Amino acid sequence: MTKVVILGGGPGGYEAALVGAQLGGEVTLVDSDGIGGSAVLTDCVPSKTLIATSDVLSAMSEATGLGLHPANGADDLSGTVITDLGAINTRVLHLAQAQSGDIATRLVEEGVRIVRGRGRLVSVGTIVATTSLGEERLEADVVLVATGTHPRVLPDAIPDGERILDWTQVYNLTDLPERLIVVGSGVTGAEFANAYDALGVPVVLVSSRDMVLPGEDPDAARVLQDVFERRGIEIISQARAMSARREGDGVVVGLEDGREVRGSHVLMAVGSIPNTAGIGLEEAGVTLDKRGYVTVDKVSRSSARGIYAAGDCTGVFALASVAAMQGRIAMWHALGDAVPQLKQDTIASNIFTAPEIATVGVTQKDVDEGRSTADVLMLPLASNARAKMQEFTDGFVKLFCLPITGIIVGGVIVAPTASELIHAVSLAVSQRITVDDFAHAFTVYPSLSGSVAEAARRLHNHGKMATAELTN
Ligand SMILES: Cc1cc2nc3c(=O)[nH]c(=O)nc-3n(C[C@H](O)[C@H](O)[C@H](O)COP(=O)(O)OP(=O)(O)OC[C@H]3O[C@@H](n4cnc5c(N)ncnc54)[C@H](O)[C@@H]3O)c2cc1C
């Protein structure tokens, strides 16, 4: 029996453990902070559970256009409810713990042995786990490192868990902040700024760039920036936060240009650091890049024979879905099953703001910088009948297809349910479906997915029209 030892119980680790057990491996999973990892306990699951509540309030705040007016003189329906942050966060934390418990139960049922402790490699095939009972030595034919990341901390803005917070600490709040400063306008910063604004908290977003969501589709970022400004989120652009300190009942965030921003709380969302230091990786021959991420190939192999790596610690794509796929691929490869390589140009992702922003495959940047010759078509949602009925004014569908064949190679959807709508485009990208075949499939009328099919239909003359015409 092949002995598999996995370090880290997040999606990279636990999904690998399930495949390892399915393929007949003797699997031991060592985890230090809770099965499910950061994905389940502090990052993905808690934030999306919080957003499930904030989404309801977002919808209520826009319902006046549907003829629903508050009875008590509030500006909109969201002003008619009491937002109990203590209850919201209790629900968030319970749900995360329950999800962690469900995953642990499933692992045990599948025959995976769970060791609760911190693991480190002492040689290529030997791991030592430090547990509450002492040290345990584990021998392995195959090792998978799936240790994830932790929040980056600025030296002069150390989180205190009360008013200076990282994203793992926000769920301890029982009262709504009076004024929340969010530092960082990447995906995490944008999601929290959006959620707290919807909960009724005045939000200041400190962004080091011109626009929110640097690195994302620029048209999508523009929509979100406009929505944020319209909702009254104060965006301080081109401002780099250098420090955060407590002062009286509040916090003061110091910017690089000397300005100071005052609020009741600050949430630092300035990136992540891989959990790869001090666990014997380099000593075992595992190459780390200069930022500390494990270098892996498309089947999750590190540079050391028998040692694989998956998830955020590889720096490939910080998504739970990618971590899980990398972990499964590692096991398929190590235990001799058929192995599909990780194809980064088919990865779908979503930003859970209102509206949501979902993307897959080729990007606008790829086209603008000449890495892709794809034709591009962007269709605003405002022309969609369902969107009109539901009063959605912000958003669009953008499709990318190859100029000769019309094969769909990418897409961006900005819409309230973009995370669901993107699946059809994702399927098209992974199965190399053409715009014509895509457009010939039925959609429901009226539906937002009708706009995705319409975008494909308008790309019928792909390759015969200049990209500039198509994007107009
Ligand atoms: C706020 C936020 C929201 C997010 N939302 C989404 C989302 O909606 N969708 C999505 O796809 N992704 C989301 N992500 C990203 C997602 O959380 C990560 O991509 C995912 O957690 C990566 O999984 P992983 O298995 O690599 O690591 P993790 O989930 O971080 O798990 C690693 C585990 O390993 C443990 N560990 C570390 N070192 C050791 C050691 N030496 N020994 C034993 N155990 C160890 C850790 O304690 C942890 O339990 C979000 C991230 C953030 C920050």
Short mmCIF file of N, CA and C and ligand atoms in Angstrom, two decimals, residues 7-13 30-40 42-45 47-48 117-120 146-149 167 171 188 191-192 272 275 279 310-313 317-323 350 352, ligand 1:
data_model
loop_
_atom_site.label_atom_id
_atom_site.label_comp_id
_atom_site.label_asym_id
_atom_site.label_seq_id
_atom_site.Cartn_x
_atom_site.Cartn_y
_atom_site.Cartn_z
N LEU A 7 0.33 17.39 4.26
CA LEU A 7 0.46 18.48 5.23
C LEU A 7 -0.53 19.56 4.88
N GLY A 8 -1.55 19.75 5.72
CA GLY A 8 -2.52 20.81 5.47
C GLY A 8 -3.88 20.24 5.10
N GLY A 9 -4.91 20.66 5.85
CA GLY A 9 -6.26 20.09 5.66
C GLY A 9 -7.23 21.02 4.98
N GLY A 10 -6.72 21.99 4.17
CA GLY A 10 -7.61 22.83 3.36
C GLY A 10 -8.05 22.06 2.12
N PRO A 11 -8.69 22.74 1.16
CA PRO A 11 -9.17 22.04 -0.04
C PRO A 11 -8.06 21.34 -0.81
N GLY A 12 -6.86 21.93 -0.82
CA GLY A 12 -5.74 21.25 -1.49
C GLY A 12 -5.44 19.92 -0.83
N GLY A 13 -5.47 19.90 0.51
CA GLY A 13 -5.14 18.69 1.26
C GLY A 13 -6.29 17.71 1.37
N VAL A 30 -2.18 15.59 8.07
CA VAL A 30 -1.73 16.34 9.25
C VAL A 30 -2.20 17.78 9.09
N ASP A 31 -2.96 18.27 10.06
CA ASP A 31 -3.43 19.66 9.96
C ASP A 31 -3.33 20.37 11.31
N SER A 32 -2.86 21.62 11.25
CA SER A 32 -2.60 22.33 12.51
C SER A 32 -3.76 23.18 12.98
N ASP A 33 -4.62 23.65 12.08
CA ASP A 33 -5.60 24.66 12.51
C ASP A 33 -7.05 24.29 12.29
N GLY A 34 -7.31 23.10 11.82
CA GLY A 34 -8.72 22.71 11.63
C GLY A 34 -8.96 22.21 10.22
N ILE A 35 -9.66 21.07 10.12
CA ILE A 35 -9.95 20.49 8.80
C ILE A 35 -10.84 21.45 8.01
N GLY A 36 -10.51 21.58 6.73
CA GLY A 36 -11.19 22.58 5.88
C GLY A 36 -10.26 23.74 5.61
N GLY A 37 -9.29 23.91 6.52
CA GLY A 37 -8.26 24.93 6.31
C GLY A 37 -8.81 26.34 6.38
N SER A 38 -7.99 27.27 5.91
CA SER A 38 -8.42 28.67 5.90
C SER A 38 -9.66 28.80 5.03
N ALA A 39 -9.73 28.02 3.96
CA ALA A 39 -10.87 28.13 3.03
C ALA A 39 -12.17 28.00 3.80
N VAL A 40 -12.25 27.02 4.68
CA VAL A 40 -13.52 26.75 5.38
C VAL A 40 -13.63 27.57 6.67
N THR A 42 -11.69 30.42 7.90
CA THR A 42 -11.47 31.87 8.03
C THR A 42 -11.65 32.67 6.75
N ASP A 43 -11.60 32.03 5.59
CA ASP A 43 -11.54 32.85 4.36
C ASP A 43 -12.81 32.73 3.51
N CYS A 44 -12.83 31.68 2.69
CA CYS A 44 -13.84 31.54 1.66
C CYS A 44 -15.25 31.33 2.24
N VAL A 45 -15.41 30.32 3.06
CA VAL A 45 -16.75 30.00 3.59
C VAL A 45 -17.29 31.13 4.49
N SER A 47 -16.52 34.34 4.54
CA SER A 47 -16.79 35.59 3.80
C SER A 47 -18.03 35.43 2.93
N LYS A 48 -18.20 34.27 2.30
CA LYS A 48 -19.38 34.09 1.44
C LYS A 48 -20.65 33.93 2.27
N GLY A 117 -2.06 18.46 14.31
CA GLY A 117 -0.77 18.97 14.75
C GLY A 117 -0.06 19.64 13.60
N ARG A 118 1.13 20.14 13.89
CA ARG A 118 1.90 20.84 12.85
C ARG A 118 2.95 19.87 12.32
N GLY A 119 3.01 19.72 11.01
CA GLY A 119 3.96 18.78 10.43
C GLY A 119 5.15 19.49 9.82
N ARG A 120 6.28 18.80 9.82
CA ARG A 120 7.46 19.30 9.10
C ARG A 120 8.22 18.12 8.52
N ALA A 146 0.35 21.08 1.34
CA ALA A 146 -0.82 21.92 1.01
C ALA A 146 -1.09 22.82 2.21
N THR A 147 -0.06 23.60 2.56
CA THR A 147 -0.09 24.34 3.83
C THR A 147 -0.69 25.74 3.71
N GLY A 148 -1.07 26.16 2.51
CA GLY A 148 -1.80 27.43 2.38
C GLY A 148 -0.95 28.66 2.63
N THR A 149 -1.66 29.72 3.02
CA THR A 149 -1.00 31.03 3.26
C THR A 149 -1.58 31.65 4.52
N TRP A 167 -8.54 39.73 7.75
CA TRP A 167 -9.84 39.19 7.34
C TRP A 167 -10.26 37.96 8.14
N TYR A 171 -14.90 38.33 12.14
CA TYR A 171 -16.09 37.62 12.61
C TYR A 171 -16.23 37.65 14.14
N THR A 188 -10.25 40.61 -2.08
CA THR A 188 -10.69 40.54 -0.67
C THR A 188 -11.17 41.90 -0.18
N GLU A 191 -14.53 42.77 -1.79
CA GLU A 191 -15.67 41.99 -1.27
C GLU A 191 -16.10 42.50 0.10
N PHE A 192 -15.12 42.77 0.98
CA PHE A 192 -15.51 43.24 2.32
C PHE A 192 -16.07 44.66 2.28
N SER A 272 -1.17 37.94 0.93
CA SER A 272 -0.91 36.73 1.73
C SER A 272 0.54 36.30 1.60
N ASN A 275 2.69 29.58 3.68
CA ASN A 275 3.13 28.88 4.90
C ASN A 275 4.16 27.81 4.52
N ILE A 279 9.51 24.46 7.66
CA ILE A 279 8.93 23.10 7.70
C ILE A 279 9.78 22.12 6.87
N ALA A 310 0.22 21.53 -3.50
CA ALA A 310 -1.07 21.97 -4.06
C ALA A 310 -1.57 23.19 -3.30
N GLY A 311 -2.35 24.00 -4.00
CA GLY A 311 -3.07 25.08 -3.34
C GLY A 311 -2.28 26.37 -3.25
N ASP A 312 -2.72 27.22 -2.33
CA ASP A 312 -2.17 28.57 -2.24
C ASP A 312 -0.66 28.59 -2.00
N CYS A 313 -0.11 27.55 -1.37
CA CYS A 313 1.33 27.56 -1.09
C CYS A 313 2.14 27.45 -2.38
N PHE A 317 -2.81 29.98 -8.35
CA PHE A 317 -4.07 30.72 -8.50
C PHE A 317 -4.74 30.56 -7.14
N ALA A 318 -4.87 31.63 -6.38
CA ALA A 318 -5.35 31.49 -5.00
C ALA A 318 -6.86 31.28 -4.97
N LEU A 319 -7.26 30.07 -5.32
CA LEU A 319 -8.68 29.73 -5.32
C LEU A 319 -8.84 28.35 -4.70
N ALA A 320 -9.92 28.17 -3.94
CA ALA A 320 -10.18 26.87 -3.34
C ALA A 320 -10.35 25.80 -4.42
N SER A 321 -11.04 26.16 -5.50
CA SER A 321 -11.28 25.19 -6.57
C SER A 321 -9.97 24.73 -7.22
N VAL A 322 -9.03 25.64 -7.35
CA VAL A 322 -7.74 25.29 -7.96
C VAL A 322 -6.92 24.44 -6.98
N ALA A 323 -6.95 24.83 -5.71
CA ALA A 323 -6.24 24.04 -4.70
C ALA A 323 -6.73 22.59 -4.73
N ASN A 350 -14.62 34.04 -9.41
CA ASN A 350 -15.69 35.01 -9.19
C ASN A 350 -15.34 35.97 -8.06
N PHE A 352 -17.20 38.20 -5.33
CA PHE A 352 -18.56 38.20 -4.76
C PHE A 352 -18.94 39.59 -4.26
C1 LIG B 1 -11.19 36.43 2.39
C2 LIG B 1 -10.99 35.35 1.38
C3 LIG B 1 -12.06 34.87 0.66
C4 LIG B 1 -11.88 33.85 -0.28
N1 LIG B 1 -12.95 33.43 -1.00
C5 LIG B 1 -12.79 32.47 -1.94
C6 LIG B 1 -13.88 32.04 -2.74
O1 LIG B 1 -14.99 32.55 -2.61
N2 LIG B 1 -13.68 31.07 -3.65
C7 LIG B 1 -12.44 30.48 -3.81
O2 LIG B 1 -12.31 29.59 -4.66
N3 LIG B 1 -11.40 30.88 -3.08
C8 LIG B 1 -11.54 31.85 -2.15
N4 LIG B 1 -10.47 32.27 -1.40
C9 LIG B 1 -9.19 31.58 -1.58
C10 LIG B 1 -9.21 30.25 -0.83
O3 LIG B 1 -9.54 30.47 0.52
C11 LIG B 1 -7.84 29.60 -0.95
O4 LIG B 1 -7.49 29.51 -2.30
C12 LIG B 1 -7.85 28.22 -0.31
O5 LIG B 1 -8.01 28.34 1.08
C13 LIG B 1 -6.54 27.47 -0.59
O6 LIG B 1 -6.62 26.20 -0.04
P1 LIG B 1 -5.31 25.47 0.50
O7 LIG B 1 -5.71 24.05 0.72
O8 LIG B 1 -4.17 25.74 -0.39
O9 LIG B 1 -4.95 26.17 1.87
P2 LIG B 1 -5.77 26.52 3.17
O10 LIG B 1 -7.23 26.54 2.97
O11 LIG B 1 -5.11 27.74 3.68
O12 LIG B 1 -5.44 25.30 4.16
C14 LIG B 1 -4.15 25.04 4.59
C15 LIG B 1 -4.19 24.33 5.92
O13 LIG B 1 -2.89 23.87 6.24
C16 LIG B 1 -2.64 24.10 7.61
N5 LIG B 1 -1.18 24.12 7.81
C17 LIG B 1 -0.30 25.11 7.53
N6 LIG B 1 0.95 24.71 7.82
C18 LIG B 1 0.85 23.45 8.32
C19 LIG B 1 1.78 22.51 8.80
N7 LIG B 1 3.09 22.78 8.81
N8 LIG B 1 1.34 21.32 9.25
C20 LIG B 1 0.01 21.03 9.22
N9 LIG B 1 -0.91 21.88 8.77
C21 LIG B 1 -0.50 23.07 8.32
C22 LIG B 1 -3.32 25.43 7.84
O14 LIG B 1 -3.52 25.67 9.19
C23 LIG B 1 -4.61 25.23 7.08
O15 LIG B 1 -5.55 24.54 7.89
C24 LIG B 1 -10.60 33.30 -0.48
C25 LIG B 1 -9.51 33.79 0.24
C26 LIG B 1 -9.70 34.81 1.14
C27 LIG B 1 -8.52 35.36 1.88
#
